[in-house]
Amino acid sequence: MTSITHRIAALFRIKANKALDRAEDPREVLDYSYDQQLEMLQKVRRGVADVATSRRRVELQVNQLRQSTDKLQDQAQRALAAGREDLAREALTRRTAVASQITDLQEQQTSLRAQEEKLTLAAQRLQAKVDSFRTRKETIKATYTAAEAQTRITEAVTGIGEELGDVGLAMQRAQDKTEQMQARAGALDELIASGALEDATLPAGRDDIQAELERVGAGQDVEVELARMRAQLPAASASAAVEGPDAPKGGSDREATS
Amino acid sequence: MIMRILGEGQYEIADEHLDRLNELDSALQSAADAGDEAAFTTALSALLDAVRSLGTPLPDEDITPSDLVLPDEGTSLTQVRQLLSDEGLIPG
């Protein structure tokens, strides 16, 4: 096949990471390699431990042989003191043999110590290398995972059309809901205006009944005040009478207050 | 051969169907070359139908690069041309 489909495929391939080879997951290869390195490091460490143990054993042997030489030396002196030159000679001969063994073992000890130092150094170097490999491995793995994700995205651009469709639907739903709420708000305003629904935004208790009660209450206060004032009136009208019945002002005042 | 229909998914196509698909693809290319939008739509529709009927759909979770990628049903000739312009489908 040629042309359009090929060119689109090529387009995707150019965009995808070329290093990505699905035949073999490099992450698994890296992990395997790392495991092998760890195993090797483990072996070297075990080697170091073995050599150290051998060296220690040789040290103990040398100490024991030194004690032997001291003992044989002592025996030789005592034999000589007792006049047993033959025994003294035998003890000294054995002492020489033991001293020779000690020399051999000391050489071994030196050799083992050198080996141990070498192996320790090798183990340290290997450890550093394995650590460095681990870091690189993780970096490569992360890069690979990112590349894989990129490829997945590139390949799955397919879904974009559908997802955009979903987004469109979601927006439509949101819009519908907004419109519905706006319509409901309008309906509520109408209901409140018609008095069919109480306006919850007004201060609590300020309804018609309360307003009437307050109005009545206020009216009663007026009546009480009037009554109190009237009670004071007889004295005032009495004094007006003393001043004279012809005083026209007092009369008009009385009319005004009643 | 693995083919992807954009917006739909991947299909595995057996080799024996390739000749038939090649014919349909040639028709698509001719329509594109001629700039015939209607013929392009018809050819694309025929090619996609053939892929769907002849191929086996691959699971979405499989990550396999496609050998061929086909535009989806609603793609116009103009959109395909835009897709194949220097900028490509994904800018950058």
mmCIF file of C-alpha atoms in Angstrom:
data_model
loop_
_atom_site.group_PDB
_atom_site.id
_atom_site.type_symbol
_atom_site.label_atom_id
_atom_site.label_comp_id
_atom_site.label_asym_id
_atom_site.label_seq_id
_atom_site.Cartn_x
_atom_site.Cartn_y
_atom_site.Cartn_z
ATOM 1 C CA MET A 1 0.000 0.000 0.000
ATOM 2 C CA THR A 2 1.227 3.490 -0.683
ATOM 3 C CA SER A 3 0.409 7.079 -0.189
ATOM 4 C CA ILE A 4 -1.824 8.669 2.375
ATOM 5 C CA THR A 5 -2.044 5.831 4.862
ATOM 6 C CA HIS A 6 1.686 5.240 4.590
ATOM 7 C CA ARG A 7 2.487 8.878 5.007
ATOM 8 C CA ILE A 8 0.264 9.166 8.047
ATOM 9 C CA ALA A 9 1.905 6.074 9.544
ATOM 10 C CA ALA A 10 5.329 7.530 8.783
ATOM 11 C CA LEU A 11 4.230 10.726 10.462
ATOM 12 C CA PHE A 12 3.405 8.786 13.603
ATOM 13 C CA ARG A 13 6.641 6.862 13.449
ATOM 14 C CA ILE A 14 8.694 10.035 13.134
ATOM 15 C CA LYS A 15 6.935 11.413 16.162
ATOM 16 C CA ALA A 16 7.393 8.194 18.131
ATOM 17 C CA ASN A 17 10.703 7.438 19.741
ATOM 18 C CA LYS A 18 12.780 5.455 17.311
ATOM 19 C CA ALA A 19 14.810 3.798 20.068
ATOM 20 C CA LEU A 20 11.701 2.034 21.178
ATOM 21 C CA ASP A 21 11.962 -1.597 20.259
ATOM 22 C CA ARG A 22 9.030 -3.647 21.385
ATOM 23 C CA ALA A 23 10.810 -6.936 20.654
ATOM 24 C CA GLU A 24 12.860 -6.581 23.803
ATOM 25 C CA ASP A 25 12.070 -4.462 26.795
ATOM 26 C CA PRO A 26 15.382 -2.758 27.678
ATOM 27 C CA ARG A 27 14.172 -2.259 31.225
ATOM 28 C CA GLU A 28 14.114 -5.998 31.800
ATOM 29 C CA VAL A 29 17.562 -6.391 30.243
ATOM 30 C CA LEU A 30 18.947 -3.651 32.460
ATOM 31 C CA ASP A 31 17.421 -5.155 35.576
ATOM 32 C CA TYR A 32 18.817 -8.562 34.671
ATOM 33 C CA SER A 33 22.263 -7.109 34.097
ATOM 34 C CA TYR A 34 22.081 -5.283 37.404
ATOM 35 C CA ASP A 35 21.115 -8.474 39.218
ATOM 36 C CA GLN A 36 24.100 -10.209 37.681
ATOM 37 C CA GLN A 37 26.419 -7.450 38.797
ATOM 38 C CA LEU A 38 25.021 -7.655 42.300
ATOM 39 C CA GLU A 39 25.640 -11.382 42.297
ATOM 40 C CA MET A 40 29.232 -10.809 41.208
ATOM 41 C CA LEU A 41 29.707 -8.233 43.936
ATOM 42 C CA GLN A 42 28.310 -10.723 46.414
ATOM 43 C CA LYS A 43 30.855 -13.298 45.236
ATOM 44 C CA VAL A 44 33.750 -10.882 45.602
ATOM 45 C CA ARG A 45 32.599 -9.952 49.088
ATOM 46 C CA ARG A 46 32.333 -13.627 49.988
ATOM 47 C CA GLY A 47 35.892 -14.034 48.647
ATOM 48 C CA VAL A 48 37.103 -11.224 50.876
ATOM 49 C CA ALA A 49 35.441 -12.869 53.869
ATOM 50 C CA ASP A 50 36.987 -16.262 53.008
ATOM 51 C CA VAL A 51 40.488 -14.817 52.678
ATOM 52 C CA ALA A 52 40.098 -12.877 55.918
ATOM 53 C CA THR A 53 39.009 -16.038 57.708
ATOM 54 C CA SER A 54 42.021 -17.969 56.341
ATOM 55 C CA ARG A 55 44.388 -15.210 57.385
ATOM 56 C CA ARG A 56 42.927 -15.210 60.868
ATOM 57 C CA ARG A 57 43.296 -18.986 61.103
ATOM 58 C CA VAL A 58 46.975 -18.733 60.080
ATOM 59 C CA GLU A 59 47.496 -16.034 62.721
ATOM 60 C CA LEU A 60 46.098 -18.340 65.389
ATOM 61 C CA GLN A 61 48.339 -21.181 64.188
ATOM 62 C CA VAL A 62 51.404 -18.913 64.336
ATOM 63 C CA ASN A 63 50.524 -17.918 67.906
ATOM 64 C CA GLN A 64 50.137 -21.547 68.937
ATOM 65 C CA LEU A 65 53.481 -22.461 67.322
ATOM 66 C CA ARG A 66 55.167 -19.554 69.078
ATOM 67 C CA GLN A 67 53.911 -20.933 72.374
ATOM 68 C CA SER A 68 55.353 -24.308 71.310
ATOM 69 C CA THR A 69 58.759 -22.833 70.614
ATOM 70 C CA ASP A 70 58.765 -21.127 74.008
ATOM 71 C CA LYS A 71 57.799 -24.390 75.651
ATOM 72 C CA LEU A 72 60.507 -26.363 73.771
ATOM 73 C CA GLN A 73 63.070 -23.698 74.648
ATOM 74 C CA ASP A 74 62.108 -24.047 78.285
ATOM 75 C CA GLN A 75 62.272 -27.854 78.092
ATOM 76 C CA ALA A 76 65.722 -27.680 76.489
ATOM 77 C CA GLN A 77 66.992 -25.445 79.317
ATOM 78 C CA ARG A 78 65.564 -27.713 81.985
ATOM 79 C CA ALA A 79 66.987 -30.865 80.298
ATOM 80 C CA LEU A 80 70.394 -29.241 80.117
ATOM 81 C CA ALA A 81 70.181 -28.311 83.825
ATOM 82 C CA ALA A 82 69.324 -31.917 84.647
ATOM 83 C CA GLY A 83 72.356 -33.057 82.695
ATOM 84 C CA ARG A 84 70.254 -34.570 79.896
ATOM 85 C CA GLU A 85 71.961 -33.087 76.896
ATOM 86 C CA ASP A 86 70.303 -35.615 74.588
ATOM 87 C CA LEU A 87 66.848 -34.416 75.625
ATOM 88 C CA ALA A 88 67.932 -30.799 75.338
ATOM 89 C CA ARG A 89 69.185 -31.461 71.812
ATOM 90 C CA GLU A 90 65.886 -33.149 70.886
ATOM 91 C CA ALA A 91 63.877 -30.201 72.243
ATOM 92 C CA LEU A 92 66.013 -27.714 70.358
ATOM 93 C CA THR A 93 65.719 -29.718 67.127
ATOM 94 C CA ARG A 94 61.951 -29.709 67.423
ATOM 95 C CA ARG A 95 62.020 -25.991 68.231
ATOM 96 C CA THR A 96 63.945 -25.345 65.007
ATOM 97 C CA ALA A 97 61.354 -27.307 63.028
ATOM 98 C CA VAL A 98 58.520 -25.364 64.637
ATOM 99 C CA ALA A 99 60.316 -22.062 63.956
ATOM 100 C CA SER A 100 60.582 -23.065 60.308
ATOM 101 C CA GLN A 101 56.828 -23.746 60.236
ATOM 102 C CA ILE A 102 56.222 -20.345 61.769
ATOM 103 C CA THR A 103 58.255 -18.701 59.008
ATOM 104 C CA ASP A 104 56.242 -20.526 56.352
ATOM 105 C CA LEU A 105 52.961 -19.538 57.972
ATOM 106 C CA GLN A 106 54.065 -15.917 58.287
ATOM 107 C CA GLU A 107 54.740 -15.858 54.554
ATOM 108 C CA GLN A 108 51.270 -17.273 53.974
ATOM 109 C CA GLN A 109 49.861 -14.686 56.321
ATOM 110 C CA THR A 110 51.548 -11.863 54.374
ATOM 111 C CA SER A 111 50.300 -13.286 51.095
ATOM 112 C CA LEU A 112 46.748 -13.646 52.441
ATOM 113 C CA ARG A 113 46.775 -10.096 53.776
ATOM 114 C CA ALA A 114 47.840 -8.757 50.377
ATOM 115 C CA GLN A 115 45.125 -10.829 48.695
ATOM 116 C CA GLU A 116 42.565 -9.578 51.165
ATOM 117 C CA GLU A 117 43.531 -5.950 50.552
ATOM 118 C CA LYS A 118 43.348 -6.472 46.800
ATOM 119 C CA LEU A 119 39.932 -8.112 47.036
ATOM 120 C CA THR A 120 38.645 -5.425 49.368
ATOM 121 C CA LEU A 121 39.726 -2.780 46.883
ATOM 122 C CA ALA A 122 38.138 -4.752 44.028
ATOM 123 C CA ALA A 123 34.920 -5.077 46.002
ATOM 124 C CA GLN A 124 34.886 -1.331 46.656
ATOM 125 C CA ARG A 125 35.478 -0.552 42.980
ATOM 126 C CA LEU A 126 32.842 -3.024 41.899
ATOM 127 C CA GLN A 127 30.429 -1.583 44.437
ATOM 128 C CA ALA A 128 30.992 1.892 42.976
ATOM 129 C CA LYS A 129 30.480 0.540 39.466
ATOM 130 C CA VAL A 130 27.310 -1.293 40.430
ATOM 131 C CA ASP A 131 25.992 1.851 42.151
ATOM 132 C CA SER A 132 26.751 3.909 39.084
ATOM 133 C CA PHE A 133 25.126 1.302 36.859
ATOM 134 C CA ARG A 134 22.052 1.302 39.056
ATOM 135 C CA THR A 135 21.715 5.087 38.663
ATOM 136 C CA ARG A 136 22.212 4.884 34.903
ATOM 137 C CA LYS A 137 19.834 1.958 34.680
ATOM 138 C CA GLU A 138 17.114 3.911 36.487
ATOM 139 C CA THR A 139 17.702 6.914 34.223
ATOM 140 C CA ILE A 140 17.499 4.768 31.122
ATOM 141 C CA LYS A 141 14.415 3.026 32.424
ATOM 142 C CA ALA A 142 12.748 6.360 33.163
ATOM 143 C CA THR A 143 13.659 7.636 29.701
ATOM 144 C CA TYR A 144 12.329 4.459 28.150
ATOM 145 C CA THR A 145 9.104 4.659 30.120
ATOM 146 C CA ALA A 146 8.695 8.271 29.012
ATOM 147 C CA ALA A 147 9.371 7.276 25.410
ATOM 148 C CA GLU A 148 6.866 4.480 25.712
ATOM 149 C CA ALA A 149 4.295 6.845 27.142
ATOM 150 C CA GLN A 150 5.022 9.273 24.322
ATOM 151 C CA THR A 151 4.486 6.521 21.817
ATOM 152 C CA ARG A 152 1.309 5.516 23.537
ATOM 153 C CA ILE A 153 0.120 9.096 23.344
ATOM 154 C CA THR A 154 1.146 9.403 19.723
ATOM 155 C CA GLU A 155 -0.530 6.173 18.806
ATOM 156 C CA ALA A 156 -3.536 6.934 20.900
ATOM 157 C CA VAL A 157 -4.144 10.325 19.364
ATOM 158 C CA THR A 158 -6.884 8.178 17.986
ATOM 159 C CA GLY A 159 -8.820 8.751 21.173
ATOM 160 C CA ILE A 160 -8.570 12.503 20.927
ATOM 161 C CA GLY A 161 -11.561 12.803 18.615
ATOM 162 C CA GLU A 162 -13.693 10.734 20.957
ATOM 163 C CA GLU A 163 -12.455 12.554 24.013
ATOM 164 C CA LEU A 164 -13.176 15.904 22.449
ATOM 165 C CA GLY A 165 -16.640 14.555 21.789
ATOM 166 C CA ASP A 166 -16.929 13.735 25.486
ATOM 167 C CA VAL A 167 -15.720 17.197 26.420
ATOM 168 C CA GLY A 168 -18.302 18.657 24.089
ATOM 169 C CA LEU A 169 -21.006 16.594 25.756
ATOM 170 C CA ALA A 170 -19.833 17.637 29.208
ATOM 171 C CA MET A 171 -19.906 21.290 28.185
ATOM 172 C CA GLN A 172 -23.350 20.845 26.720
ATOM 173 C CA ARG A 173 -24.545 19.269 29.952
ATOM 174 C CA ALA A 174 -23.044 22.114 31.980
ATOM 175 C CA GLN A 175 -24.699 24.661 29.731
ATOM 176 C CA ASP A 176 -28.047 22.884 29.963
ATOM 177 C CA LYS A 177 -27.795 22.816 33.710
ATOM 178 C CA THR A 178 -26.953 26.529 33.856
ATOM 179 C CA GLU A 179 -29.903 27.374 31.678
ATOM 180 C CA GLN A 180 -32.136 25.173 33.772
ATOM 181 C CA MET A 181 -30.988 26.943 36.929
ATOM 182 C CA GLN A 182 -31.486 30.350 35.352
ATOM 183 C CA ALA A 183 -35.014 29.351 34.337
ATOM 184 C CA ARG A 184 -35.697 28.106 37.843
ATOM 185 C CA ALA A 185 -34.391 31.352 39.349
ATOM 186 C CA GLY A 186 -36.703 33.316 37.065
ATOM 187 C CA ALA A 187 -39.645 31.147 38.095
ATOM 188 C CA LEU A 188 -38.820 31.645 41.765
ATOM 189 C CA ASP A 189 -38.709 35.417 41.349
ATOM 190 C CA GLU A 190 -42.165 35.308 39.790
ATOM 191 C CA LEU A 191 -43.522 33.155 42.607
ATOM 192 C CA ILE A 192 -42.095 35.480 45.241
ATOM 193 C CA ALA A 193 -43.516 38.513 43.461
ATOM 194 C CA SER A 194 -46.952 36.891 43.328
ATOM 195 C CA GLY A 195 -46.769 36.128 47.038
ATOM 196 C CA ALA A 196 -47.111 32.406 46.468
ATOM 197 C CA LEU A 197 -43.621 31.905 47.874
ATOM 198 C CA GLU A 198 -42.067 33.656 50.831
ATOM 199 C CA ASP A 199 -38.851 35.547 50.108
ATOM 200 C CA ALA A 200 -36.306 33.795 52.222
ATOM 201 C CA THR A 201 -33.931 36.726 51.880
ATOM 202 C CA LEU A 202 -36.088 39.019 54.055
ATOM 203 C CA PRO A 203 -35.246 39.237 57.811
ATOM 204 C CA ALA A 204 -36.831 36.443 59.768
ATOM 205 C CA GLY A 205 -40.316 37.160 61.234
ATOM 206 C CA ARG A 206 -41.031 40.186 59.058
ATOM 207 C CA ASP A 207 -44.223 38.745 57.662
ATOM 208 C CA ASP A 208 -47.607 40.385 57.308
ATOM 209 C CA ILE A 209 -48.919 39.133 60.647
ATOM 210 C CA GLN A 210 -45.884 40.411 62.477
ATOM 211 C CA ALA A 211 -46.190 43.756 60.712
ATOM 212 C CA GLU A 212 -49.874 43.988 61.775
ATOM 213 C CA LEU A 213 -49.019 43.068 65.374
ATOM 214 C CA GLU A 214 -46.346 45.727 65.437
ATOM 215 C CA ARG A 215 -48.728 48.239 64.002
ATOM 216 C CA VAL A 216 -51.346 47.330 66.641
ATOM 217 C CA GLY A 217 -48.680 47.444 69.359
ATOM 218 C CA ALA A 218 -47.583 50.882 68.237
ATOM 219 C CA GLY A 219 -51.242 52.052 68.251
ATOM 220 C CA GLN A 220 -51.691 50.822 71.848
ATOM 221 C CA ASP A 221 -48.655 52.791 72.924
ATOM 222 C CA VAL A 222 -50.267 55.887 71.470
ATOM 223 C CA GLU A 223 -53.493 55.207 73.356
ATOM 224 C CA VAL A 224 -51.619 54.707 76.639
ATOM 225 C CA GLU A 225 -49.789 57.967 76.169
ATOM 226 C CA LEU A 226 -52.988 59.772 75.311
ATOM 227 C CA ALA A 227 -54.694 58.399 78.413
ATOM 228 C CA ARG A 228 -51.789 59.528 80.560
ATOM 229 C CA MET A 229 -51.952 62.988 79.071
ATOM 230 C CA ARG A 230 -55.732 63.141 79.503
ATOM 231 C CA ALA A 231 -55.282 62.272 83.178
ATOM 232 C CA GLN A 232 -53.196 65.378 83.558
ATOM 233 C CA LEU A 233 -55.742 67.533 81.751
ATOM 234 C CA PRO A 234 -58.334 68.258 84.569
ATOM 235 C CA ALA A 235 -55.708 70.198 86.513
ATOM 236 C CA ALA A 236 -54.857 72.254 83.452
ATOM 237 C CA SER A 237 -58.513 73.002 82.649
ATOM 238 C CA ALA A 238 -59.091 73.865 86.340
ATOM 239 C CA SER A 239 -56.347 76.445 86.265
ATOM 240 C CA ALA A 240 -57.724 77.785 82.974
ATOM 241 C CA ALA A 241 -61.110 78.170 84.685
ATOM 242 C CA VAL A 242 -59.492 80.129 87.479
ATOM 243 C CA GLU A 243 -58.000 82.483 84.950
ATOM 244 C CA GLY A 244 -61.400 83.103 83.514
ATOM 245 C CA PRO A 245 -64.142 81.343 81.483
ATOM 246 C CA ASP A 246 -63.774 83.909 78.698
ATOM 247 C CA ALA A 247 -60.326 82.777 77.716
ATOM 248 C CA PRO A 248 -60.934 81.476 74.189
ATOM 249 C CA LYS A 249 -57.453 79.782 73.754
ATOM 250 C CA GLY A 250 -57.951 77.203 76.528
ATOM 251 C CA GLY A 251 -61.134 75.978 74.881
ATOM 252 C CA SER A 252 -59.564 75.541 71.505
ATOM 253 C CA ASP A 253 -56.605 73.630 73.116
ATOM 254 C CA ARG A 254 -58.973 71.177 74.781
ATOM 255 C CA GLU A 255 -60.674 70.486 71.499
ATOM 256 C CA ALA A 256 -57.372 69.889 69.854
ATOM 257 C CA THR A 257 -56.220 67.320 72.417
ATOM 258 C CA SER A 258 -59.405 65.301 72.626
ATOM 259 C CA MET B 1 0.134 -5.972 9.097
ATOM 260 C CA ILE B 2 -1.209 -3.651 11.778
ATOM 261 C CA MET B 3 -3.479 -0.830 10.685
ATOM 262 C CA ARG B 4 -4.915 1.904 12.832
ATOM 263 C CA ILE B 5 -8.082 3.787 12.079
ATOM 264 C CA LEU B 6 -7.775 7.100 13.876
ATOM 265 C CA GLY B 7 -10.316 7.426 16.661
ATOM 266 C CA GLU B 8 -11.181 3.765 16.461
ATOM 267 C CA GLY B 9 -8.246 1.453 17.155
ATOM 268 C CA GLN B 10 -5.919 -1.065 15.555
ATOM 269 C CA TYR B 11 -6.694 -3.982 13.289
ATOM 270 C CA GLU B 12 -4.514 -6.884 12.295
ATOM 271 C CA ILE B 13 -4.800 -7.618 8.604
ATOM 272 C CA ALA B 14 -3.756 -10.929 7.097
ATOM 273 C CA ASP B 15 -1.465 -10.730 4.056
ATOM 274 C CA GLU B 16 -4.014 -12.227 1.685
ATOM 275 C CA HIS B 17 -6.249 -9.152 2.050
ATOM 276 C CA LEU B 18 -3.551 -6.666 1.152
ATOM 277 C CA ASP B 19 -4.245 -6.697 -2.599
ATOM 278 C CA ARG B 20 -7.865 -5.747 -2.046
ATOM 279 C CA LEU B 21 -6.871 -2.986 0.363
ATOM 280 C CA ASN B 22 -4.230 -1.767 -2.082
ATOM 281 C CA GLU B 23 -6.909 -1.259 -4.721
ATOM 282 C CA LEU B 24 -9.022 0.745 -2.326
ATOM 283 C CA ASP B 25 -6.005 2.752 -1.232
ATOM 284 C CA SER B 26 -5.141 3.558 -4.848
ATOM 285 C CA ALA B 27 -8.666 4.841 -5.362
ATOM 286 C CA LEU B 28 -8.269 7.014 -2.296
ATOM 287 C CA GLN B 29 -4.972 8.390 -3.539
ATOM 288 C CA SER B 30 -6.426 9.129 -6.975
ATOM 289 C CA ALA B 31 -9.341 11.000 -5.429
ATOM 290 C CA ALA B 32 -6.906 12.956 -3.269
ATOM 291 C CA ASP B 33 -4.676 13.772 -6.247
ATOM 292 C CA ALA B 34 -7.688 14.891 -8.269
ATOM 293 C CA GLY B 35 -8.873 17.006 -5.348
ATOM 294 C CA ASP B 36 -12.264 15.331 -5.604
ATOM 295 C CA GLU B 37 -13.754 15.697 -2.128
ATOM 296 C CA ALA B 38 -16.806 13.487 -2.791
ATOM 297 C CA ALA B 39 -14.776 10.686 -4.363
ATOM 298 C CA PHE B 40 -12.295 10.955 -1.516
ATOM 299 C CA THR B 41 -15.068 10.510 1.085
ATOM 300 C CA THR B 42 -16.470 7.496 -0.756
ATOM 301 C CA ALA B 43 -13.037 5.898 -1.213
ATOM 302 C CA LEU B 44 -12.105 6.471 2.417
ATOM 303 C CA SER B 45 -15.377 4.991 3.591
ATOM 304 C CA ALA B 46 -14.847 1.908 1.408
ATOM 305 C CA LEU B 47 -11.281 1.468 2.627
ATOM 306 C CA LEU B 48 -12.280 1.774 6.294
ATOM 307 C CA ASP B 49 -15.141 -0.694 5.844
ATOM 308 C CA ALA B 50 -12.761 -3.155 4.252
ATOM 309 C CA VAL B 51 -10.259 -2.836 7.100
ATOM 310 C CA ARG B 52 -13.015 -3.339 9.657
ATOM 311 C CA SER B 53 -14.470 -6.368 7.941
ATOM 312 C CA LEU B 54 -11.200 -8.051 6.932
ATOM 313 C CA GLY B 55 -9.148 -7.232 10.022
ATOM 314 C CA THR B 56 -9.136 -8.460 13.591
ATOM 315 C CA PRO B 57 -9.357 -5.689 16.205
ATOM 316 C CA LEU B 58 -6.391 -5.479 18.603
ATOM 317 C CA PRO B 59 -6.917 -4.817 22.319
ATOM 318 C CA ASP B 60 -6.449 -1.143 23.279
ATOM 319 C CA GLU B 61 -3.923 -1.955 25.991
ATOM 320 C CA ASP B 62 -1.485 -3.414 23.448
ATOM 321 C CA ILE B 63 1.265 -1.005 22.458
ATOM 322 C CA THR B 64 2.132 -1.896 18.908
ATOM 323 C CA PRO B 65 3.229 0.631 16.326
ATOM 324 C CA SER B 66 0.927 0.592 13.323
ATOM 325 C CA ASP B 67 2.246 -0.142 9.859
ATOM 326 C CA LEU B 68 -0.449 2.021 8.389
ATOM 327 C CA VAL B 69 -2.646 4.719 9.855
ATOM 328 C CA LEU B 70 -5.952 5.601 8.249
ATOM 329 C CA PRO B 71 -7.874 8.805 8.845
ATOM 330 C CA ASP B 72 -11.249 8.362 10.483
ATOM 331 C CA GLU B 73 -14.523 8.324 8.628
ATOM 332 C CA GLY B 74 -15.312 12.014 8.934
ATOM 333 C CA THR B 75 -11.938 13.287 7.800
ATOM 334 C CA SER B 76 -12.132 15.557 4.794
ATOM 335 C CA LEU B 77 -9.542 15.827 2.074
ATOM 336 C CA THR B 78 -8.605 19.266 3.367
ATOM 337 C CA GLN B 79 -8.029 17.872 6.860
ATOM 338 C CA VAL B 80 -5.868 15.083 5.472
ATOM 339 C CA ARG B 81 -3.815 17.644 3.581
ATOM 340 C CA GLN B 82 -3.402 19.647 6.781
ATOM 341 C CA LEU B 83 -2.427 16.485 8.606
ATOM 342 C CA LEU B 84 0.272 15.753 6.076
ATOM 343 C CA SER B 85 1.585 19.295 5.995
ATOM 344 C CA ASP B 86 4.955 20.007 7.560
ATOM 345 C CA GLU B 87 3.480 20.645 10.974
ATOM 346 C CA GLY B 88 1.987 17.175 11.179
ATOM 347 C CA LEU B 89 -0.793 16.046 13.428
ATOM 348 C CA ILE B 90 0.980 16.969 16.636
ATOM 349 C CA PRO B 91 2.774 20.309 16.484
ATOM 350 C CA GLY B 92 6.372 20.357 17.666
#
